[in-house]
Tab-separated table of C-alpha atoms in Angstrom:
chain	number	residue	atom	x	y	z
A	1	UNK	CA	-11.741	-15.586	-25.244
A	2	UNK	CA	-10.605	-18.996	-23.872
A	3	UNK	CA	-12.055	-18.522	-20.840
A	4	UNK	CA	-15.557	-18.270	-21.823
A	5	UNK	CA	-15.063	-21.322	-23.426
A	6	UNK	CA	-17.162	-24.735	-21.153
A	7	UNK	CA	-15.152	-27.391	-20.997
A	8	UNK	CA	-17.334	-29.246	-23.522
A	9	UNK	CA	-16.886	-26.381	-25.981
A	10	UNK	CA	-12.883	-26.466	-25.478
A	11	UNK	CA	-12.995	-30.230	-25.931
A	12	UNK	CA	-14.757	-30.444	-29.002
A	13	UNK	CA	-12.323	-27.817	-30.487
A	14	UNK	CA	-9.231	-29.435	-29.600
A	15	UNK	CA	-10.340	-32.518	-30.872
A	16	UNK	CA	-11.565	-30.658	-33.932
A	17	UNK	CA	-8.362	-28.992	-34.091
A	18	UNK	CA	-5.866	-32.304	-33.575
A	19	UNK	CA	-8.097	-34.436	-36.332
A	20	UNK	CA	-7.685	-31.459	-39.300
A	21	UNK	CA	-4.015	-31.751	-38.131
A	22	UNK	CA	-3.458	-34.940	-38.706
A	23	UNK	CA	-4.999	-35.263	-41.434
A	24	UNK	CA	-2.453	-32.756	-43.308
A	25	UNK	CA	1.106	-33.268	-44.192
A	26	UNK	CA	3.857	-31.405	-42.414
A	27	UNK	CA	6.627	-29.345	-44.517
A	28	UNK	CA	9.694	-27.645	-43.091
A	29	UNK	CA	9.144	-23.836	-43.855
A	30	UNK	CA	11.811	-22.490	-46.529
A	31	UNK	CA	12.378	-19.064	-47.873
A	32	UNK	CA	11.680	-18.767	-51.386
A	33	UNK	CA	12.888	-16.097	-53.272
A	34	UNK	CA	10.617	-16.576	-56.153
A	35	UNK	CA	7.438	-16.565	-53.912
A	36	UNK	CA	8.677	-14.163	-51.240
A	37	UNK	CA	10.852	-11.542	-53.458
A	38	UNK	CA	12.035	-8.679	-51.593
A	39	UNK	CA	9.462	-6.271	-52.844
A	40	UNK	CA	6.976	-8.494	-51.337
A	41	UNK	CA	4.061	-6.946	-49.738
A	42	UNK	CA	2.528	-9.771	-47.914
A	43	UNK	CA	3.676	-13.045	-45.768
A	44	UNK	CA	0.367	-14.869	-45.129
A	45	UNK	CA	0.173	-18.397	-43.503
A	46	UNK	CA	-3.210	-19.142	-41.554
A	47	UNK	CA	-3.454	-22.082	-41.023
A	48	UNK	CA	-5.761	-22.921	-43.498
A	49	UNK	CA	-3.239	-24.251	-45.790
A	50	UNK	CA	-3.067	-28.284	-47.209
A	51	UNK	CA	0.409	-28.672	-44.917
A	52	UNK	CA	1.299	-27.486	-41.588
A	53	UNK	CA	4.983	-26.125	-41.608
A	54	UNK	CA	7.571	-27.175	-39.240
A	55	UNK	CA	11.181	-25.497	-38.672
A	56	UNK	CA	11.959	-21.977	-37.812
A	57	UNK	CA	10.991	-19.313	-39.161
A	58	UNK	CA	14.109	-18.240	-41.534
A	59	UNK	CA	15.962	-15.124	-40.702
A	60	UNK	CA	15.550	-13.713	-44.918
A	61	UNK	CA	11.954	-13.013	-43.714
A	62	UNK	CA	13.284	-9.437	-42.401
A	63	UNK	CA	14.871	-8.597	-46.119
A	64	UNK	CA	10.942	-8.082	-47.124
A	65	UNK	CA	11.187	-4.499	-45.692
A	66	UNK	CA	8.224	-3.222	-47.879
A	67	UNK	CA	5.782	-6.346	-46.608
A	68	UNK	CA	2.384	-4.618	-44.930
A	69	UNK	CA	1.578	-8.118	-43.246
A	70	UNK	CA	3.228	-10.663	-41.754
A	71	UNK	CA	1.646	-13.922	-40.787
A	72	UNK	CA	2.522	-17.505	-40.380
A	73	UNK	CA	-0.245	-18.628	-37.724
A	74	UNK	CA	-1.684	-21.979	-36.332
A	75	UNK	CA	1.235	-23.633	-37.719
A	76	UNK	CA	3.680	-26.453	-35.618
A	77	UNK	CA	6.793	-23.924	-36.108
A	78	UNK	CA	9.800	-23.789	-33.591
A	79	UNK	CA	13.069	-22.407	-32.594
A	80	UNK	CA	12.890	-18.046	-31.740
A	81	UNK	CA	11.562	-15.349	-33.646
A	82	UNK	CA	14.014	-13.734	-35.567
A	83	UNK	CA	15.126	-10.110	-34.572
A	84	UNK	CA	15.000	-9.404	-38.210
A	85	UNK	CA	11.405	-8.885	-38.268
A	86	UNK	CA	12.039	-6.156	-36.535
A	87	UNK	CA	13.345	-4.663	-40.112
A	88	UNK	CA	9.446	-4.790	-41.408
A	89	UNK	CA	9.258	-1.094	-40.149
A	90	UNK	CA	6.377	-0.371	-43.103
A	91	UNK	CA	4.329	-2.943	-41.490
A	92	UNK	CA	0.965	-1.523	-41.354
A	93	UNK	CA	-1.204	-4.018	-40.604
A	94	UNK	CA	0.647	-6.350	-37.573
A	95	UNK	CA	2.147	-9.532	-36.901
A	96	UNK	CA	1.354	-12.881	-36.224
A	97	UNK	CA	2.583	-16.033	-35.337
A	98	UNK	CA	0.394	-17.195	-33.028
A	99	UNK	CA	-0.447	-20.488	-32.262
A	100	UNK	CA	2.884	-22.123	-32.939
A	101	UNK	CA	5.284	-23.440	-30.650
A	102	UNK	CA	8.105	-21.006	-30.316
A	103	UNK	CA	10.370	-20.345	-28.012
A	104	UNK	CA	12.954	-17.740	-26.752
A	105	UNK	CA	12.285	-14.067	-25.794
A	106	UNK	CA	10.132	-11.872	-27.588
A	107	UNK	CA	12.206	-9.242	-29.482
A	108	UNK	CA	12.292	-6.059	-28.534
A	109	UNK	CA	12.845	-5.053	-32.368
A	110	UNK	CA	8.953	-5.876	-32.527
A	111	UNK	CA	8.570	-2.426	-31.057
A	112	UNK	CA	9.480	-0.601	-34.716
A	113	UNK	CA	6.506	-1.697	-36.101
A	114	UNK	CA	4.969	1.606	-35.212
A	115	UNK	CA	2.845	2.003	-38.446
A	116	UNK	CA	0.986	-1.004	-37.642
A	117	UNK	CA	-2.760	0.167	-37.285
A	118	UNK	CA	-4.119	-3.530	-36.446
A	119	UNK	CA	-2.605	-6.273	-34.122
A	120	UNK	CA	0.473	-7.985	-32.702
A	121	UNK	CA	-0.893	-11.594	-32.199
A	122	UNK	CA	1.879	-13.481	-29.816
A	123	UNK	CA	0.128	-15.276	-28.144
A	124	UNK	CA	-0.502	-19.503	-27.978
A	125	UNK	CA	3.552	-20.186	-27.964
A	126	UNK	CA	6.260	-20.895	-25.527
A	127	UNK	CA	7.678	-17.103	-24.919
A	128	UNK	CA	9.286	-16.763	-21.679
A	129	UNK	CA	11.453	-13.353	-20.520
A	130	UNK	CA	9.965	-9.778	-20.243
A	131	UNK	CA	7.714	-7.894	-22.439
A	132	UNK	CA	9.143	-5.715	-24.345
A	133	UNK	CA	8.385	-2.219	-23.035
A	134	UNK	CA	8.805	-1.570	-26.576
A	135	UNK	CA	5.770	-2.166	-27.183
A	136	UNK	CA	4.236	1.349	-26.108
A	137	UNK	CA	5.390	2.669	-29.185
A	138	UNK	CA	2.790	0.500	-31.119
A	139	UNK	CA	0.604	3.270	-30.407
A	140	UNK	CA	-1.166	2.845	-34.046
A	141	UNK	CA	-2.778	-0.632	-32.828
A	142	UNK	CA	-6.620	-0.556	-33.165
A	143	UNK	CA	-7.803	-4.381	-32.660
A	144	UNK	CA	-5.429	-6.057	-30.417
A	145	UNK	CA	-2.359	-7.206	-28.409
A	146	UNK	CA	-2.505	-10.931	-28.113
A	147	UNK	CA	0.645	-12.353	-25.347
A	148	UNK	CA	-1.852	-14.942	-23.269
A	149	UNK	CA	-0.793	-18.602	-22.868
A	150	UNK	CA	2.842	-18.066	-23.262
A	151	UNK	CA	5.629	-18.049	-20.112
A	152	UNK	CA	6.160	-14.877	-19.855
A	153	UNK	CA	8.016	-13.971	-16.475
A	154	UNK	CA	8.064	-9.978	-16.437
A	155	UNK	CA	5.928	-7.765	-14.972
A	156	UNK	CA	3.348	-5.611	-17.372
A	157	UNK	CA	5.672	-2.644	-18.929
A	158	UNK	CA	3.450	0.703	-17.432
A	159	UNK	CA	4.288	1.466	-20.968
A	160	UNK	CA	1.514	-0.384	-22.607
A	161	UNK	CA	-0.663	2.264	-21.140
A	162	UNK	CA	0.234	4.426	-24.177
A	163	UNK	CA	-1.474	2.028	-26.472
A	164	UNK	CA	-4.367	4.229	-26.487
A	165	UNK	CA	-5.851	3.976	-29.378
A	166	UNK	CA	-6.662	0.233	-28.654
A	167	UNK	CA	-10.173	-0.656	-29.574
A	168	UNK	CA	-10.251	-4.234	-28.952
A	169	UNK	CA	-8.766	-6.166	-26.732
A	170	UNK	CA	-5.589	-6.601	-24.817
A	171	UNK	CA	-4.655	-10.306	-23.469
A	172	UNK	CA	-1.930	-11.239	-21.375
A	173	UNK	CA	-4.061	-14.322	-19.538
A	174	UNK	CA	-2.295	-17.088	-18.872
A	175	UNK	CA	1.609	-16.170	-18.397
A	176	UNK	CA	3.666	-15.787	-15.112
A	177	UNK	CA	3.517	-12.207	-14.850
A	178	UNK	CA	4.153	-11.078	-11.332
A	179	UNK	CA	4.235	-7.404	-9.694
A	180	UNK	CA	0.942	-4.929	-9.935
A	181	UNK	CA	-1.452	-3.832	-12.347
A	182	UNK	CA	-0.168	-0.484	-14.013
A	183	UNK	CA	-2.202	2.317	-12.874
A	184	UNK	CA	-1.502	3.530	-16.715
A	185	UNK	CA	-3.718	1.148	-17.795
A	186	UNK	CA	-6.047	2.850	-17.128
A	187	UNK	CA	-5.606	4.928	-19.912
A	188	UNK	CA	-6.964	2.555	-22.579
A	189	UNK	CA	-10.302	4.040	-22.427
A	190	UNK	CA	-11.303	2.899	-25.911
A	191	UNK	CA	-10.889	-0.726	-24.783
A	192	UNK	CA	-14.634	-2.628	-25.111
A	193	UNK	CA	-13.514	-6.376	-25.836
A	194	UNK	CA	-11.670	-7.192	-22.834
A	195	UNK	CA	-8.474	-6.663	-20.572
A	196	UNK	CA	-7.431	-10.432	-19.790
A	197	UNK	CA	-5.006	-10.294	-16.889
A	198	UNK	CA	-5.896	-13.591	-15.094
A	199	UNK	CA	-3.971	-16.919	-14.200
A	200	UNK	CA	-0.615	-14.751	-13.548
A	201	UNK	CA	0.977	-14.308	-10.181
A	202	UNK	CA	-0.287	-10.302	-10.221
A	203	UNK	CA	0.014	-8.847	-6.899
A	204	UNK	CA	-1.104	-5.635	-5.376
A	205	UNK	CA	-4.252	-3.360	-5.736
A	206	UNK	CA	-6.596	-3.049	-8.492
A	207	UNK	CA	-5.664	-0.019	-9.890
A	208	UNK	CA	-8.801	2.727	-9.270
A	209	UNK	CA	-7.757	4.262	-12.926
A	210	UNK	CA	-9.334	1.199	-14.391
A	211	UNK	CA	-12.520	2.561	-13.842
A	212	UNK	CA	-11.791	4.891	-16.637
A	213	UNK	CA	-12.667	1.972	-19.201
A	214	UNK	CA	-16.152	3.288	-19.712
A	215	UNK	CA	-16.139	1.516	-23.351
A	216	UNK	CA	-15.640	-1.470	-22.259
A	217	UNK	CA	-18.363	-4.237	-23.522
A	218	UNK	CA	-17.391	-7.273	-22.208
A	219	UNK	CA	-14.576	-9.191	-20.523
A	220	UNK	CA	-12.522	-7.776	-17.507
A	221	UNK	CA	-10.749	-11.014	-16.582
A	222	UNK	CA	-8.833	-10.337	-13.085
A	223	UNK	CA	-8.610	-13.789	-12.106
A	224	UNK	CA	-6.496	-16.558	-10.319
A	225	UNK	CA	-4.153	-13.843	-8.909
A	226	UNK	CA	-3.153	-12.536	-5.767
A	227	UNK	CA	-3.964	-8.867	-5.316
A	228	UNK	CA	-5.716	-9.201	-1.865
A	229	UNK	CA	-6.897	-5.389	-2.078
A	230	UNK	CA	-10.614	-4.143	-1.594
A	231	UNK	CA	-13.239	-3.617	-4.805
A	232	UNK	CA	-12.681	-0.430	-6.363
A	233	UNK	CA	-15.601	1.651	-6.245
A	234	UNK	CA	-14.699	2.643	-9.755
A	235	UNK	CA	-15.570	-0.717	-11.197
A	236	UNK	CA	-19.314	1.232	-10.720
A	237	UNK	CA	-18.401	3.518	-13.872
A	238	UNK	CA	-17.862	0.656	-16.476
A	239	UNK	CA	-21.719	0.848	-16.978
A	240	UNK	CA	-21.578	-0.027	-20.569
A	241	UNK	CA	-20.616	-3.907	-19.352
A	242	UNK	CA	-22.761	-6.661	-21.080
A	243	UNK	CA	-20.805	-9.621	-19.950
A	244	UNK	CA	-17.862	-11.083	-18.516
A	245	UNK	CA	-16.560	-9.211	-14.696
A	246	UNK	CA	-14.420	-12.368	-13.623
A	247	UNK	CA	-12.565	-11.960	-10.314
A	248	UNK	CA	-12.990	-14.940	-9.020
A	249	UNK	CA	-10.025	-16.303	-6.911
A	250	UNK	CA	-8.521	-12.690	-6.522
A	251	UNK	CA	-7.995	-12.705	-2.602
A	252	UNK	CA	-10.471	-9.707	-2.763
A	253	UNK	CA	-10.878	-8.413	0.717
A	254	UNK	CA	-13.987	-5.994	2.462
A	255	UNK	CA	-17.376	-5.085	1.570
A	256	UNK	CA	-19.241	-5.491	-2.123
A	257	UNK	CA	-19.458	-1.595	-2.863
A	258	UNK	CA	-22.853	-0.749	-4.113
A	259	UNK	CA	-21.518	0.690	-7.226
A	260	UNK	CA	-21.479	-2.303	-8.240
A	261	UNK	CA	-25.170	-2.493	-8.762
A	262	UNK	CA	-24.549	0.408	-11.849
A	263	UNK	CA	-23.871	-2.615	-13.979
A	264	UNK	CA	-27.194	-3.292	-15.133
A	265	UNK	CA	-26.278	-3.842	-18.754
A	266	UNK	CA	-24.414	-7.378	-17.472
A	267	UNK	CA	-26.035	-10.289	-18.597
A	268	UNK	CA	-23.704	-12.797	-18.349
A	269	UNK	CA	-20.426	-13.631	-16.337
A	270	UNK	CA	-20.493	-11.536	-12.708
A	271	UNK	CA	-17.843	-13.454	-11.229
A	272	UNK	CA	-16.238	-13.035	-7.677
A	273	UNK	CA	-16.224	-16.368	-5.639
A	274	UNK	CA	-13.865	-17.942	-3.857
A	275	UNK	CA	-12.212	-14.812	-2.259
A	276	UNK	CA	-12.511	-12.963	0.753
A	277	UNK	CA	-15.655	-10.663	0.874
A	278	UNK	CA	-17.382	-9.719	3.765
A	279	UNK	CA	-20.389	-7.715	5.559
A	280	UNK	CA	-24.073	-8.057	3.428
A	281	UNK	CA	-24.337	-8.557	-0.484
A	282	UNK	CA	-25.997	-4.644	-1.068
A	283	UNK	CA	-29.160	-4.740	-2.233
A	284	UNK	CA	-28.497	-2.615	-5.533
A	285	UNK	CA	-26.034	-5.618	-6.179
A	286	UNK	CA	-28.321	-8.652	-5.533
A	287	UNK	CA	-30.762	-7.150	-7.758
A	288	UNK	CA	-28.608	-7.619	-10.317
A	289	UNK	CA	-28.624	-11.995	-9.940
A	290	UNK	CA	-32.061	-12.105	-12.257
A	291	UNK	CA	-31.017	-10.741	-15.008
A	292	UNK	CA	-27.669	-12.915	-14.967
A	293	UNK	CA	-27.209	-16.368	-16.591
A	294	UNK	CA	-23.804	-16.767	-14.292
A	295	UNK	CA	-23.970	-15.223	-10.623
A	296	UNK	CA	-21.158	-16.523	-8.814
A	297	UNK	CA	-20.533	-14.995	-5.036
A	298	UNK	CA	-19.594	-18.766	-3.237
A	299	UNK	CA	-16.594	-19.313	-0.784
A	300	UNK	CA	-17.106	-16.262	0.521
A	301	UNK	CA	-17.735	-14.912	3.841
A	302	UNK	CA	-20.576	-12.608	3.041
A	303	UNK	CA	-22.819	-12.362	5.557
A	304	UNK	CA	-20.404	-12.296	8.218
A	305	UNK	CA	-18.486	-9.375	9.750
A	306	UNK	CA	-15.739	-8.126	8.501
A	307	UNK	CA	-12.293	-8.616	10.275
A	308	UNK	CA	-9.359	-6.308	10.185
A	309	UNK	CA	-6.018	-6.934	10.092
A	310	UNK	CA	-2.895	-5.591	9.955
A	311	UNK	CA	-2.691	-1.398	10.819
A	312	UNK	CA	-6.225	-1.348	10.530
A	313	UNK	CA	-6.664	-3.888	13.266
A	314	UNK	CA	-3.323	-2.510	15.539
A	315	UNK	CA	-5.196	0.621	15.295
A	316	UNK	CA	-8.544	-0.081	16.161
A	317	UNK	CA	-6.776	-2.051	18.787
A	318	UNK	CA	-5.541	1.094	20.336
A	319	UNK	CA	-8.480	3.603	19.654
A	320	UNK	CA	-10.736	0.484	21.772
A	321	UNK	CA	-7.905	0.445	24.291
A	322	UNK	CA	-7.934	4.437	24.269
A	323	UNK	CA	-11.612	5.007	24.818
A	324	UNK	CA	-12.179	1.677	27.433
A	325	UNK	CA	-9.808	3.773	29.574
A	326	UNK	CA	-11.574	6.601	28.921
A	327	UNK	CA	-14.790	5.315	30.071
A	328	UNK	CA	-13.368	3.548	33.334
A	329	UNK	CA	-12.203	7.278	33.946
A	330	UNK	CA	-15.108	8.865	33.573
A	331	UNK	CA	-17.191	6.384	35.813
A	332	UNK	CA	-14.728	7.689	38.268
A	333	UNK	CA	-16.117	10.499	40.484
A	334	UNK	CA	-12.462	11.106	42.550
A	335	UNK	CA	-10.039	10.242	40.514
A	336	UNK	CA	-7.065	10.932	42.638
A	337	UNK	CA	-8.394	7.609	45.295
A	338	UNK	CA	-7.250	5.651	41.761
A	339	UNK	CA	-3.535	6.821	42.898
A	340	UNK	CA	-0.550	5.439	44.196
A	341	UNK	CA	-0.076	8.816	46.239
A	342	UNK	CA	-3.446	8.747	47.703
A	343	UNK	CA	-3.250	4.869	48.925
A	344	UNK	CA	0.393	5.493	50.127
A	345	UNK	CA	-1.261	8.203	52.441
A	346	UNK	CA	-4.293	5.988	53.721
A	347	UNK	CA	-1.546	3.167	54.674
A	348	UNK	CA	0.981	5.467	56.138
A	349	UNK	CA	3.468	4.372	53.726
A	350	UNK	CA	5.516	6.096	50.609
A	351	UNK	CA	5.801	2.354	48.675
A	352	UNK	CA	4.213	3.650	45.405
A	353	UNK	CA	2.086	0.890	46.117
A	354	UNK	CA	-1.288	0.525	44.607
A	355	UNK	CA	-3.051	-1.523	47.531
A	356	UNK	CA	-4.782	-0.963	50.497
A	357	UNK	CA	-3.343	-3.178	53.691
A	358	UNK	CA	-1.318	-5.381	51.812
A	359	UNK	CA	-4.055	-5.986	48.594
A	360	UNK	CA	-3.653	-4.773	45.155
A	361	UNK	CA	-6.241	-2.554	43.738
A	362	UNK	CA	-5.400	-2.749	40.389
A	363	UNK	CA	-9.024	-4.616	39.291
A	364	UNK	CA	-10.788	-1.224	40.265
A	365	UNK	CA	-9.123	0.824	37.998
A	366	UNK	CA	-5.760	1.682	40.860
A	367	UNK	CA	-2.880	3.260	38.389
A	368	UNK	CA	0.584	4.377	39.915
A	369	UNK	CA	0.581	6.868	37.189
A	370	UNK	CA	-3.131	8.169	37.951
A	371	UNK	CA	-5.937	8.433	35.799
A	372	UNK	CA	-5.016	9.202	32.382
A	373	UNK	CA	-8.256	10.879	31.160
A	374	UNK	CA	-8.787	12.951	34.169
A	375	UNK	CA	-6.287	16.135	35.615
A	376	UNK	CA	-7.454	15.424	39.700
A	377	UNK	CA	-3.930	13.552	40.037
A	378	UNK	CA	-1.772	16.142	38.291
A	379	UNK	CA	-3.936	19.291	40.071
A	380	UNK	CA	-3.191	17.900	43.273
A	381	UNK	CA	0.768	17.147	42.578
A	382	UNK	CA	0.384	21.245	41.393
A	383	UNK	CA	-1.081	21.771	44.628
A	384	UNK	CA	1.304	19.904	46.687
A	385	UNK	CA	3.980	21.697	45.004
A	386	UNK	CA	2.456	25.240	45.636
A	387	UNK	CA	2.153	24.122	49.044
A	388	UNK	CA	5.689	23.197	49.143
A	389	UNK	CA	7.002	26.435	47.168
A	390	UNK	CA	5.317	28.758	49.712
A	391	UNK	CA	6.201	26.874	52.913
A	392	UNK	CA	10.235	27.428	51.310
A	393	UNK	CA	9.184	31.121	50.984
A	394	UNK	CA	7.689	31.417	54.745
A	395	UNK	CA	11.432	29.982	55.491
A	396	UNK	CA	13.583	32.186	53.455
A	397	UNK	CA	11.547	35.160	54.893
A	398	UNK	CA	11.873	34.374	58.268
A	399	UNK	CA	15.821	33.784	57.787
C-alpha cells in the first residue's frame, strides 16, 4: 500500500514512473471494431503498452456484453466513465481503470457486475460524489475494492459490509469521506491484506465489530481522521496481525487497553502517536516495542492522568460534590445546630438567617435547608409538628 511506502521509495517510483512516460508516445483511445468485436471476451490495457492513450474512454465499450475483463489501467485517460459499462453484466473477473485521470461520479451501473469473482480497481483518478451503495451487490469479489486517492465526498455505504467474501483488501485511503465507520464492516472477516480508511474526514467511534477481522495479516490503516473515541478492546482479537496497526493522528482518547499486548505476531508498523492517550503504557503492551522495527507512541500524554470531559466530567463533578457533602455531614455530631431554625432560636429571631449575632455561618457547614445527608433537621420539624398537632387537640377538647 502507498502508505508503507518511505519517502525515498515513493520518489524513486515516481520518477521511475514519469521517465517510462515520457519516453512513450501518446494516442487518443478509439474503438475498433475489428480489434474489439462485440463477441469480445477481453479489454486489456496495462500500462505496459509502447503508447499511453489519451481521450475518454468511448461509450461502444458497453456493446462487448460477453467481455470477462475489462481493463484500461495506468493510462493518461480523461473525461467520465461511461454508464455503459455497466452493460458488461458477464464480467467475471472485474474492472479497472485505475491510475488514469478521470473524472465525474462513479456509476452506480458498476454495481451489475455481480459475477465478478476478482476486483473493482477505481482507485488513482479524480472521482468525486458518493459511492455507489451498489456496490454491496459485488458480493462475488475475492481480491479487492480499490477507491483510495480519488475525491470522493460520501460517506462509506454500510452496504459494503456484504462484500463478504473479500479476501484481500479493501482501500478507500485518501478521499474526503466524512461520517462513521460502518459497524457492518465488521463483517468482512476474511479480510487479511488491509482495511485502508485513513486521510478522510471519518468521524465517530471505531466500530467494536471490527474486532471480528481475525484474518487479517497486515494493514489496518485508521489514520489522519477524526474519530476522538477510546481503543476498542477488540483490536486484542486481531491476533493473526504481522504488520501495519496505523492510528496515528486519530484523536484517540483514554487508556492503551492491555489487549493490545495479544498482538505478538506484529513486527512492523504499531502506530498510534500524535493523539490523545493517557494513564501508563501497560506492560503487556510495552513488551511488545522489541520485537517491532516501527514503535510509534509520541505526542501523547501517556504517563499523565487522564482527564474527563464532557458527561463523564459533569458527572463526576456531581458524584465529588455529592459525597464532599456527605462527608461534611457526617463529621457533624448535631446536625440540626447546622440550621437556620436552630440559629433563629439562639438569636431570638425568625430571619431564616444562618448567623449567629449578626455573622454568617455558612464556612462551618450552616444550611437554611439543613443537612442534606442527615434526618436530625426533618425529625425535629416532625416533632415540632406533633407538638403542635396535640397542643390543637388539648384545645379542641377543652372547647
Amino acid at each position: 500500500m502507498p502508505m508503507k511506502r518511505s519517502l525515498a521509495t515513493a520518489a524513486f517510483l515516481a520518477a521511475t514512473h514519469q521517465h517510462v512516460s515520457a519516453a512513450k508516445s501518446e494516442e487518443p483511445l478509439v474503438f475498433d471494431p475489428s480489434i474489439y468485436p462485440t463477441t469480445a471476451h477481453m479489454v486489456q490495457l496495462t500500462g505496459d503498452e509502447d503508447v499511453i492513450y489519451t481521450g475518454t474512454i468511448p461509450t461502444q465499450f458497453g456493446t462487448l456484453t460477453d467481455a470477462f475483463l475489462f481493463q484500461i489501467s495506468d493510462h493518461a485517460l480523461t473525461g467520465t466513465l461511461p454508464t455503459q459499462l455497466g452493460n458488461l453484466e458477464k464480467n467475471q473477473y472485474g474492472i479497472f481503470v485505475n491510475g488514469n485521470s478521470l473524472t465525474g461520479t462513479i456509476p452506480t451501473e458498476l454495481g451489475k457486475a455481480t459475477l465478478a469473482t476478482y476486483a473493482v480497481q477505481l482507485q488513482e483518478n479524480q472521482f468525486r460524489g458518493a459511492i455507489p451503495t451498489q456496490f454491496g451487490q459485488l458480493t462475488g469479489l475475492t481480491s479487492g475494492l480499490g477507491l483510495y486517492a480519488n475525491s470522493l465526498e460520501s460517506t462509506l455505504p454500510t452496504e459494503l459490509g456484504n462484500l463478504e467474501a473479500l479476501e484481500g483488501n479493501l482501500l478507500v485511503q485518501e478521499n474526503r469521506i466524512t461520517g462513521t465507520v460502518p459497524t457492518q464492516f465488521g463483517q468482512l472477516t476474511e479480510l487479511t491484506h488491509g482495511l485502508g480508511l485513513y486521510s478522510n474526514k471519518i468521524e465517530g467511534t471505531v466500530p467494536t465489530e471490527l474486532g471480528a477481522m481475525t484474518k487479517l495479516q497486515e494493514g489496518m490503516y485508521l489514520a489522519y481522521n477524526r474519530m476522538k473515541s477510546t481503543i476498542p478492546t477488540q483490536l486484542g482479537q486481531l491476533t493473526g496481525m504481522t504488520a501495519n496497526m496505523v492510528m496515528n493522528f486519530v484523536e484517540f482518547t483514554g487508556t492503551v487497553p492491555t489487549q493490545l499486548g495479544r498482538l505478538t505476531r506484529m513486527t512492523a508498523g504499531l502506530s498510534f502517536n500524535n493523539n490523545a492517550l493517557c494513564a501508563e503504557l501497560p506492560a503487556e503492551v510495552a513488551a511488545l516495542e522489541r520485537q517491532l522495527d516501527a514503535w510509534e507512541w509520541e505526542s501523547n500524554k501517556l504517563g499523565e492522568p487522564c482527564e474527563l470531559s464532557g458527561d463523564a466530567a459533569a458527572a463526576a463533578a456531581a458524584a465529588n460534590e455529592e459525597e464532599e457533602e456527605e462527608d461534611s455531614c457526617a463529621q457533624t455530631s448535631q446536625c440540626f445546630e447546622h440550621s437556620c431554625q436552630y440559629w433563629d432560636s439562639k438569636n431570638g429571631k425568625d430571619d431564616a438567617m444562618c448567623d449567629r449575632f449578626g455573622v454568617s455561618l455558612a464556612e462551618y457547614g450552616c444550611d437554611c435547608s439543613g443537612c442534606a445527608c442527615n434526618s436530625a433537621v426533618e425529625a425535629a420539624e416532625a416533632q415540632a409538628r406533633r407538638v403542635e398537632e396535640a397542643k390543637a387537640a388539648r384545645v379542641v377538647e377543652a372547647a
